[in-house]
Coordinates of C-alpha atoms in Angstrom, one line a residue:
M1 CA 0.0 0.0 0.0
N2 CA 2.0 3.0 -1.2
N3 CA 1.3 6.4 0.2
L4 CA -1.2 4.9 2.7
K5 CA -2.9 7.9 4.3
V6 CA -5.9 6.3 5.8
L7 CA -9.2 8.2 6.0
H8 CA -11.7 6.1 7.9
V9 CA -15.3 6.5 7.0
S10 CA -17.6 4.5 9.2
L11 CA -21.3 4.7 8.8
W12 CA -22.2 2.5 11.8
L13 CA -20.1 -0.4 12.8
A14 CA -21.6 -3.8 13.6
A15 CA -19.9 -6.6 15.4
L16 CA -20.2 -10.1 13.9
V17 CA -21.1 -11.6 17.3
P18 CA -24.0 -9.5 18.6
A19 CA -24.7 -8.7 22.2
L20 CA -28.2 -10.1 22.1
C21 CA -29.8 -9.8 25.5
F22 CA -32.6 -11.9 27.1
V23 CA -33.2 -14.1 24.1
Y24 CA -34.9 -17.2 25.4
G25 CA -34.9 -19.9 22.7
C26 CA -35.3 -19.9 19.0
G27 CA -39.0 -19.5 19.2
G28 CA -38.8 -16.1 20.9
S29 CA -40.3 -15.1 24.2
S30 CA -42.3 -12.3 25.9
D31 CA -42.6 -11.5 29.6
D32 CA -46.1 -10.1 29.2
G33 CA -47.5 -13.6 28.5
S34 CA -48.6 -12.8 25.0
D35 CA -47.7 -15.1 22.1
A36 CA -44.3 -14.2 20.6
Q37 CA -43.2 -14.4 17.0
A38 CA -41.8 -17.8 16.0
Y39 CA -38.3 -17.1 14.9
Q40 CA -36.5 -19.0 12.2
H41 CA -33.0 -20.1 12.9
A42 CA -29.8 -21.0 11.1
F43 CA -28.6 -24.6 11.0
Y44 CA -26.3 -26.9 9.0
S45 CA -27.8 -28.9 6.2
E46 CA -26.6 -31.1 3.3
D47 CA -30.1 -31.0 1.7
Y48 CA -31.8 -28.2 -0.3
E49 CA -34.6 -27.6 2.2
S50 CA -33.8 -23.9 2.5
P51 CA -34.9 -21.7 -0.5
H52 CA -31.6 -19.8 -0.6
S53 CA -29.7 -23.0 -1.3
E54 CA -31.6 -23.9 -4.4
G55 CA -30.3 -21.5 -7.1
A56 CA -28.7 -18.1 -7.9
Q57 CA -32.0 -16.3 -8.0
Q58 CA -33.0 -17.7 -4.6
L59 CA -29.7 -16.7 -3.1
S60 CA -30.1 -13.2 -4.4
D61 CA -33.6 -13.1 -3.0
F62 CA -32.2 -14.3 0.4
L63 CA -29.4 -11.7 0.4
T64 CA -31.9 -8.9 -0.4
S65 CA -34.8 -10.0 1.9
P66 CA -35.7 -8.3 5.3
H67 CA -35.3 -11.2 7.6
L68 CA -37.6 -10.0 10.4
D69 CA -38.2 -13.6 11.4
Y70 CA -34.6 -13.9 12.7
H71 CA -33.0 -12.0 15.6
L72 CA -30.3 -10.4 13.5
F73 CA -29.2 -9.8 9.9
G74 CA -26.9 -7.3 8.4
Y75 CA -24.6 -6.0 5.8
N76 CA -21.0 -4.8 6.6
F77 CA -18.8 -3.3 3.9
G78 CA -15.1 -2.8 4.5
V79 CA -13.6 -0.8 1.6
S80 CA -10.2 0.5 0.6
L81 CA -10.5 3.6 -1.7
V82 CA -7.5 4.8 -3.6
D83 CA -7.3 8.3 -5.2
A84 CA -5.1 9.4 -8.1
D85 CA -2.3 10.4 -5.7
G86 CA -2.2 7.0 -4.0
N87 CA -4.0 8.2 -0.8
V88 CA -6.0 5.4 0.7
V89 CA -9.4 5.8 2.4
A90 CA -10.5 3.1 4.8
F91 CA -14.3 3.3 4.4
F92 CA -16.9 1.3 6.3
L93 CA -20.7 1.2 5.8
G94 CA -23.1 -1.1 7.6
V95 CA -26.8 -1.7 8.1
E96 CA -28.1 -4.3 10.5
H97 CA -31.5 -5.2 11.9
K98 CA -31.5 -6.3 15.6
E99 CA -33.9 -7.5 18.2
E100 CA -33.6 -5.6 21.4
Y101 CA -35.3 -6.4 24.7
K102 CA -37.0 -3.3 26.1
E103 CA -38.3 -2.8 29.7
G104 CA -38.9 -6.5 30.2
V105 CA -41.9 -6.7 27.9
G106 CA -41.6 -8.1 24.5
F107 CA -39.2 -7.4 21.7
E108 CA -38.6 -4.3 19.6
K109 CA -37.2 -4.5 16.2
K110 CA -34.6 -1.9 15.2
Y111 CA -32.5 -1.1 12.2
E112 CA -29.1 0.4 12.9
G113 CA -26.8 1.9 10.3
G114 CA -23.6 3.8 10.1
A115 CA -20.8 5.1 7.9
G116 CA -17.5 6.6 8.3
F117 CA -13.9 7.0 7.2
R118 CA -10.4 7.7 8.3
G119 CA -7.5 9.3 6.4
A120 CA -4.8 12.0 6.6
A121 CA -6.4 14.3 4.0
F122 CA -9.2 15.0 6.5
G123 CA -7.3 14.6 9.8
S124 CA -6.2 11.3 11.3
F125 CA -9.2 10.4 13.5
Y126 CA -12.3 8.5 12.5
K127 CA -15.2 10.5 11.0
W128 CA -18.2 8.6 12.2
A129 CA -22.0 8.9 12.0
G130 CA -24.6 6.3 13.0
F131 CA -28.2 6.2 13.9
D132 CA -31.2 3.8 14.2
N133 CA -34.8 3.6 13.1
S134 CA -37.6 1.1 13.6
V135 CA -38.4 1.3 9.8
I136 CA -36.3 1.1 6.7
E137 CA -37.2 2.1 3.1
T138 CA -36.8 -0.7 0.6
Q139 CA -37.2 -0.9 -3.2
V140 CA -37.3 -3.8 -5.7
N141 CA -36.2 -4.3 -9.3
P142 CA -33.5 -3.3 -8.7
W143 CA -33.2 -3.9 -5.0
G144 CA -32.2 -1.2 -2.5
L145 CA -32.6 -0.1 1.1
R146 CA -32.3 3.3 2.8
L147 CA -32.1 4.0 6.5
N148 CA -33.1 7.5 7.4
S149 CA -32.2 9.4 10.6
R150 CA -35.1 10.3 12.9
E151 CA -33.0 13.1 14.6
Q152 CA -31.5 14.7 11.5
P153 CA -34.0 15.0 8.6
G154 CA -32.4 14.4 5.3
S155 CA -29.6 12.2 6.7
F156 CA -29.5 8.7 5.3
I157 CA -27.5 5.6 4.6
S158 CA -28.2 3.6 1.4
I159 CA -27.3 0.3 -0.2
Q160 CA -28.4 -0.3 -3.8
L161 CA -28.1 -3.1 -6.4
L162 CA -27.6 -1.3 -9.7
S163 CA -27.5 -4.4 -12.0
G164 CA -27.3 -8.2 -12.0
L165 CA -28.2 -10.6 -9.2
M166 CA -26.9 -9.9 -5.8
G167 CA -24.3 -12.5 -5.0
S168 CA -23.6 -13.3 -8.7
A169 CA -20.5 -12.3 -10.6
D170 CA -20.7 -9.0 -12.5
A171 CA -23.4 -7.5 -10.3
T172 CA -22.9 -3.7 -9.6
Y173 CA -23.7 -1.9 -6.4
R174 CA -23.8 1.6 -5.0
L175 CA -23.1 2.7 -1.4
S176 CA -24.2 6.2 -0.4
A177 CA -24.6 8.3 2.6
D178 CA -25.4 11.9 3.6
V179 CA -25.0 12.2 7.4
I180 CA -23.9 14.5 10.2
D181 CA -20.9 13.0 12.0
T182 CA -20.1 13.1 15.7
H183 CA -18.3 16.4 15.3
G184 CA -21.4 18.1 13.7
K185 CA -20.0 18.1 10.2
R186 CA -21.7 16.8 7.1
L187 CA -20.2 13.7 5.5
K188 CA -21.3 12.6 2.0
A189 CA -20.2 9.4 0.4
D190 CA -20.8 7.7 -3.0
V191 CA -19.1 4.5 -3.8
R192 CA -19.8 2.4 -6.9
L193 CA -18.7 -1.3 -6.9
R194 CA -18.5 -4.2 -9.4
D195 CA -18.2 -7.8 -8.3
P196 CA -16.2 -9.9 -10.7
F197 CA -15.9 -12.8 -8.3
G198 CA -19.4 -13.4 -6.7
A199 CA -20.4 -14.7 -3.3
V200 CA -18.7 -17.3 -1.2
N201 CA -20.0 -19.7 1.4
Q202 CA -18.1 -18.7 4.5
G203 CA -19.9 -21.5 6.3
Y204 CA -20.6 -25.2 5.7
G205 CA -23.1 -27.3 3.8
T206 CA -25.8 -26.1 1.4
T207 CA -26.8 -23.2 3.6
S208 CA -23.4 -21.7 4.5
F209 CA -23.9 -22.3 8.2
Y210 CA -21.0 -21.0 10.4
P211 CA -20.7 -22.0 14.0
H212 CA -19.7 -19.4 16.6
Y213 CA -19.0 -22.1 19.2
I214 CA -18.7 -25.9 19.6
T215 CA -19.6 -27.9 22.7
E216 CA -17.1 -30.1 24.6
K217 CA -18.9 -33.1 23.2
Q218 CA -18.7 -31.8 19.7
K219 CA -15.0 -31.0 20.0
A220 CA -14.2 -34.4 21.4
M221 CA -15.9 -36.0 18.4
I222 CA -14.1 -33.7 16.0
M223 CA -10.7 -34.4 17.5
S224 CA -11.3 -38.1 17.4
L225 CA -11.6 -38.0 13.6
P226 CA -8.5 -38.5 11.4
E227 CA -9.1 -35.1 9.7
S228 CA -9.9 -33.3 13.0
T229 CA -12.1 -30.7 11.1
I230 CA -15.6 -29.4 11.4
D231 CA -16.1 -30.4 7.8
A232 CA -15.3 -34.1 8.6
Y233 CA -17.5 -33.9 11.7
L234 CA -20.5 -32.6 9.9
E235 CA -20.2 -35.1 7.1
A236 CA -19.9 -37.9 9.7
T237 CA -22.7 -36.9 12.0
H238 CA -25.0 -34.6 10.0
D239 CA -25.3 -32.5 13.2
R240 CA -27.6 -29.5 12.5
M241 CA -26.0 -27.3 15.1
D242 CA -29.2 -25.4 15.5
C243 CA -28.7 -21.8 16.7
Q244 CA -24.9 -22.3 17.1
G245 CA -24.2 -19.6 14.6
P246 CA -25.4 -17.7 11.5
Y247 CA -25.9 -18.3 7.8
Y248 CA -22.8 -16.5 6.6
Y249 CA -21.9 -15.3 3.1
A250 CA -19.4 -12.8 1.8
L251 CA -18.7 -10.9 -1.4
P252 CA -14.9 -10.8 -0.8
L253 CA -13.4 -9.4 -4.0
M254 CA -15.5 -6.5 -5.2
S255 CA -13.8 -3.8 -7.2
V256 CA -14.3 -0.1 -6.7
E257 CA -15.2 1.6 -10.0
Q258 CA -15.6 5.2 -8.7
F259 CA -16.0 7.0 -5.4
S260 CA -16.4 10.4 -3.9
I261 CA -16.0 11.4 -0.2
E262 CA -17.0 15.0 0.8
Y263 CA -16.2 16.2 4.3
D264 CA -15.4 19.6 5.9
G265 CA -15.2 21.4 2.6
K266 CA -12.8 18.9 1.0
T267 CA -13.5 16.2 -1.6
L268 CA -11.6 13.0 -2.3
S269 CA -12.4 10.9 -5.4
G270 CA -11.0 8.1 -7.5
S271 CA -11.7 4.9 -9.3
T272 CA -9.6 2.3 -7.6
G273 CA -10.0 0.1 -4.6
K274 CA -11.4 -3.2 -3.2
C275 CA -14.4 -4.1 -1.0
W276 CA -15.3 -7.0 1.2
L277 CA -19.0 -7.5 2.2
D278 CA -19.9 -9.7 5.1
Y279 CA -23.6 -10.8 5.3
F280 CA -25.1 -12.8 8.1
V281 CA -28.5 -14.0 9.4
L282 CA -28.8 -15.2 13.0
T283 CA -31.1 -16.3 15.7
A284 CA -29.7 -16.9 19.2
D285 CA -31.1 -19.3 21.8
A286 CA -30.3 -19.6 25.5
A287 CA -27.4 -22.0 24.8
Y288 CA -25.9 -19.6 22.3
M289 CA -26.0 -16.8 24.9
I290 CA -24.3 -19.1 27.4
Y291 CA -21.6 -20.5 25.2
T292 CA -20.7 -17.2 23.5
N293 CA -20.6 -15.2 26.7
N294 CA -17.5 -13.0 27.0
S295 CA -16.8 -13.4 23.3
R296 CA -13.7 -11.8 21.9
W297 CA -12.5 -12.2 18.3
T298 CA -10.0 -11.2 15.8
W299 CA -11.3 -11.0 12.2
I300 CA -9.1 -10.6 9.2
A301 CA -10.6 -10.4 5.7
M302 CA -7.6 -10.9 3.4
Q303 CA -7.7 -10.0 -0.3
F304 CA -5.2 -11.1 -2.9
P305 CA -6.6 -9.5 -6.1
E306 CA -3.8 -10.6 -8.3
M307 CA -4.5 -14.2 -7.4
D308 CA -8.3 -13.9 -7.5
S309 CA -8.1 -15.2 -3.9
A310 CA -9.5 -14.3 -0.5
I311 CA -9.0 -15.7 3.0
N312 CA -11.5 -15.3 5.8
V313 CA -9.8 -15.5 9.3
L314 CA -12.1 -15.5 12.3
N315 CA -10.5 -16.4 15.6
M316 CA -13.3 -16.7 18.2
N317 CA -12.7 -16.9 22.0
N318 CA -15.5 -17.2 24.5
D319 CA -16.7 -19.2 27.5
S320 CA -16.7 -22.3 25.2
G321 CA -13.1 -22.0 24.4
S322 CA -11.2 -21.0 21.2
L323 CA -12.5 -21.6 17.7
P324 CA -10.1 -20.4 15.0
L325 CA -11.5 -21.0 11.5
V326 CA -9.5 -20.0 8.3
R327 CA -10.9 -20.6 4.8
L328 CA -9.4 -19.8 1.4
F329 CA -11.5 -18.9 -1.6
N330 CA -10.4 -18.8 -5.2
K331 CA -11.6 -19.9 -8.6
D332 CA -10.4 -23.5 -8.0
G333 CA -13.0 -24.1 -5.4
G334 CA -16.4 -25.7 -6.2
R335 CA -19.8 -24.1 -5.9
T336 CA -23.0 -24.9 -4.2
R337 CA -26.2 -25.1 -6.2
N338 CA -27.0 -21.5 -5.6
G339 CA -23.7 -20.5 -7.3
A340 CA -21.8 -19.4 -4.2
R341 CA -18.2 -20.6 -4.2
T342 CA -17.0 -23.1 -1.6
A343 CA -13.7 -23.0 0.2
A344 CA -10.7 -24.2 -1.9
H345 CA -8.9 -25.0 1.4
S346 CA -9.7 -24.8 5.1
W347 CA -7.5 -24.8 8.2
E348 CA -9.7 -25.7 11.1
I349 CA -10.3 -26.4 14.8
D350 CA -7.0 -27.8 16.0
I351 CA -5.4 -24.9 17.8
D352 CA -2.0 -26.5 17.3
K353 CA -2.5 -26.1 13.6
V354 CA -4.0 -22.6 13.4
T355 CA -2.4 -19.7 15.2
V356 CA -3.6 -16.1 15.1
K357 CA -1.8 -13.8 17.6
P358 CA 0.1 -10.6 17.8
L359 CA 3.8 -10.6 17.1
S360 CA 5.6 -10.4 20.5
N361 CA 8.1 -8.0 19.1
G362 CA 5.8 -6.4 16.5
K363 CA 4.7 -2.8 16.0
K364 CA 2.3 -1.2 18.5
W365 CA 0.4 2.0 18.8
Y366 CA -0.8 3.9 21.9
S367 CA -4.1 5.7 21.7
E368 CA -4.1 8.9 23.8
A369 CA -7.9 9.1 23.5
S370 CA -8.6 5.8 25.2
G371 CA -5.3 5.0 26.9
I372 CA -5.1 1.6 25.1
T373 CA -2.1 0.2 23.4
Y374 CA -2.9 -1.8 20.3
D375 CA -0.8 -4.5 18.5
L376 CA -0.3 -3.5 14.9
Q377 CA 1.3 -6.8 13.7
Y378 CA -0.2 -10.3 13.8
R379 CA 1.0 -13.6 12.6
V380 CA -1.4 -16.1 11.1
L381 CA 0.3 -19.5 11.0
L382 CA -1.5 -22.2 9.1
E383 CA 0.1 -25.6 9.6
S384 CA -0.7 -28.1 6.9
S385 CA 1.1 -31.0 5.1
T386 CA -0.5 -30.0 1.8
F387 CA -1.0 -26.2 1.9
P388 CA 0.8 -24.4 4.7
G389 CA 0.6 -20.7 5.3
D390 CA 2.6 -18.2 7.2
L391 CA 1.3 -14.7 7.0
I392 CA 2.2 -11.4 8.7
V393 CA -0.6 -8.8 8.9
T394 CA 0.7 -5.2 9.4
L395 CA -1.9 -2.5 10.3
E396 CA -1.8 1.2 10.0
E397 CA -1.7 3.4 13.1
D398 CA -4.6 5.3 14.6
Q399 CA -7.4 3.1 13.4
E400 CA -9.2 3.0 16.8
L401 CA -13.0 3.2 16.4
D402 CA -15.0 4.5 19.4
M403 CA -18.6 4.9 18.7
G404 CA -19.3 6.6 21.9
N405 CA -22.0 4.2 23.0
G406 CA -20.5 3.2 26.3
E407 CA -18.9 0.0 24.8
K408 CA -15.1 -0.5 24.5
P409 CA -13.5 0.9 21.4
D410 CA -12.1 -1.6 18.9
Y411 CA -9.4 -1.5 16.3
Q412 CA -10.7 -1.7 12.8
G413 CA -9.4 -0.7 9.4
L414 CA -6.9 -1.5 6.7
G415 CA -3.6 -3.4 6.7
K416 CA -1.3 -5.3 4.4
V417 CA -0.6 -9.0 4.3
E418 CA 2.7 -10.6 3.3
G419 CA 4.1 -14.1 3.6
T420 CA 3.7 -17.5 2.0
L421 CA 0.8 -19.8 1.0
G422 CA 1.6 -23.2 -0.3
G423 CA 5.2 -22.3 -0.4
Q424 CA 4.6 -19.3 -2.7
A425 CA 5.2 -15.7 -1.7
V426 CA 2.0 -13.6 -1.5
H427 CA 1.2 -9.9 -1.0
G428 CA -2.2 -8.6 -0.3
R429 CA -4.4 -6.3 1.7
C430 CA -6.9 -6.9 4.5
W431 CA -9.7 -5.4 6.5
F432 CA -9.1 -6.0 10.2
E433 CA -11.2 -5.9 13.4
A434 CA -10.2 -6.8 17.0
E435 CA -11.7 -5.8 20.3
A436 CA -9.6 -3.7 22.7
K437 CA -8.2 -5.6 25.6

């Protein structure tokens, strides 16, 4: 990343593992004694019982549907935007729908959205705006959604499908926002994307189910198998893992065709960059809440555009233990019936085979705002007899994101990736997120 002067635009940041409170079972619950909505839930399947597993059109319908019959669904875009001078903007846009428990009586549905950026051209700190609303505007043919601010009339965040099927190669998209940030300044963003690669199954089976935890019994069974992988376990047992995680897709290699960021009287524009979209649909039950209590994670979305390859790294730690899952996607992998690509290679489960941790002697950065010192270099070591990997992730300084909602800040933004995969040297970029310690 030459001349990396990061501008971080964040239109509402969403965590992959939500802090869902008081969720009692996949069927939903209400303290007032009234009948609650029956919630759908994610599960592993090898069949085609779920509509989104049946074809490209059905997957597109799933990716563009308001899943109000689940506790949570959302879109998180992590984008690198490069102007003509080589300045890089770290841009984030997200929209999620959540269930929140209010005053002990029933559930209230709420959409949350946000956008922001960070970069030296506008000052080093994050420019951030986010808001929520109980309703969202949607359109069809082509699909789009728009979340409006209730407090600031005229402010909005929007995601649009401009052409093609969402999730299919060659579809085009537009991300846009017109918001007032936390410093009272107007932030406008317009980002146009084209997806030459298409969607990937970040999870398993026909439905792209992705576990956030495994039980001790499941882990014992996994480790007893010769492969010691979740893949092998699921094939052997057909365990549905109901409510143990979300349906989880990604559009990992979208290309930026043009962009414009306006802030504080300045405009930055260009026609280069890459984007990673995470999409998930989840319902949590009581067991999910127990097992994922005290969750912490490191998420690294690696992109190697010159190789048409992407790697999703998610190292989960919670009361159930550690669950590092690393999956490689390229054009050599297969596809499920809905057209989404399957992993070409996975490194899984055995913590002796997958290591994701900061370099002990690596770069660090101290935040005067929060008093937190962040690691800026991580090693991702992937032991394998057939396809080993040894990757160093180096992050830019000053990418702390504090949304001011009482929660701890986290470290999120852009970095570069260097190392080896399968014995070959690789160079790429990544979007990174880790909670503050």
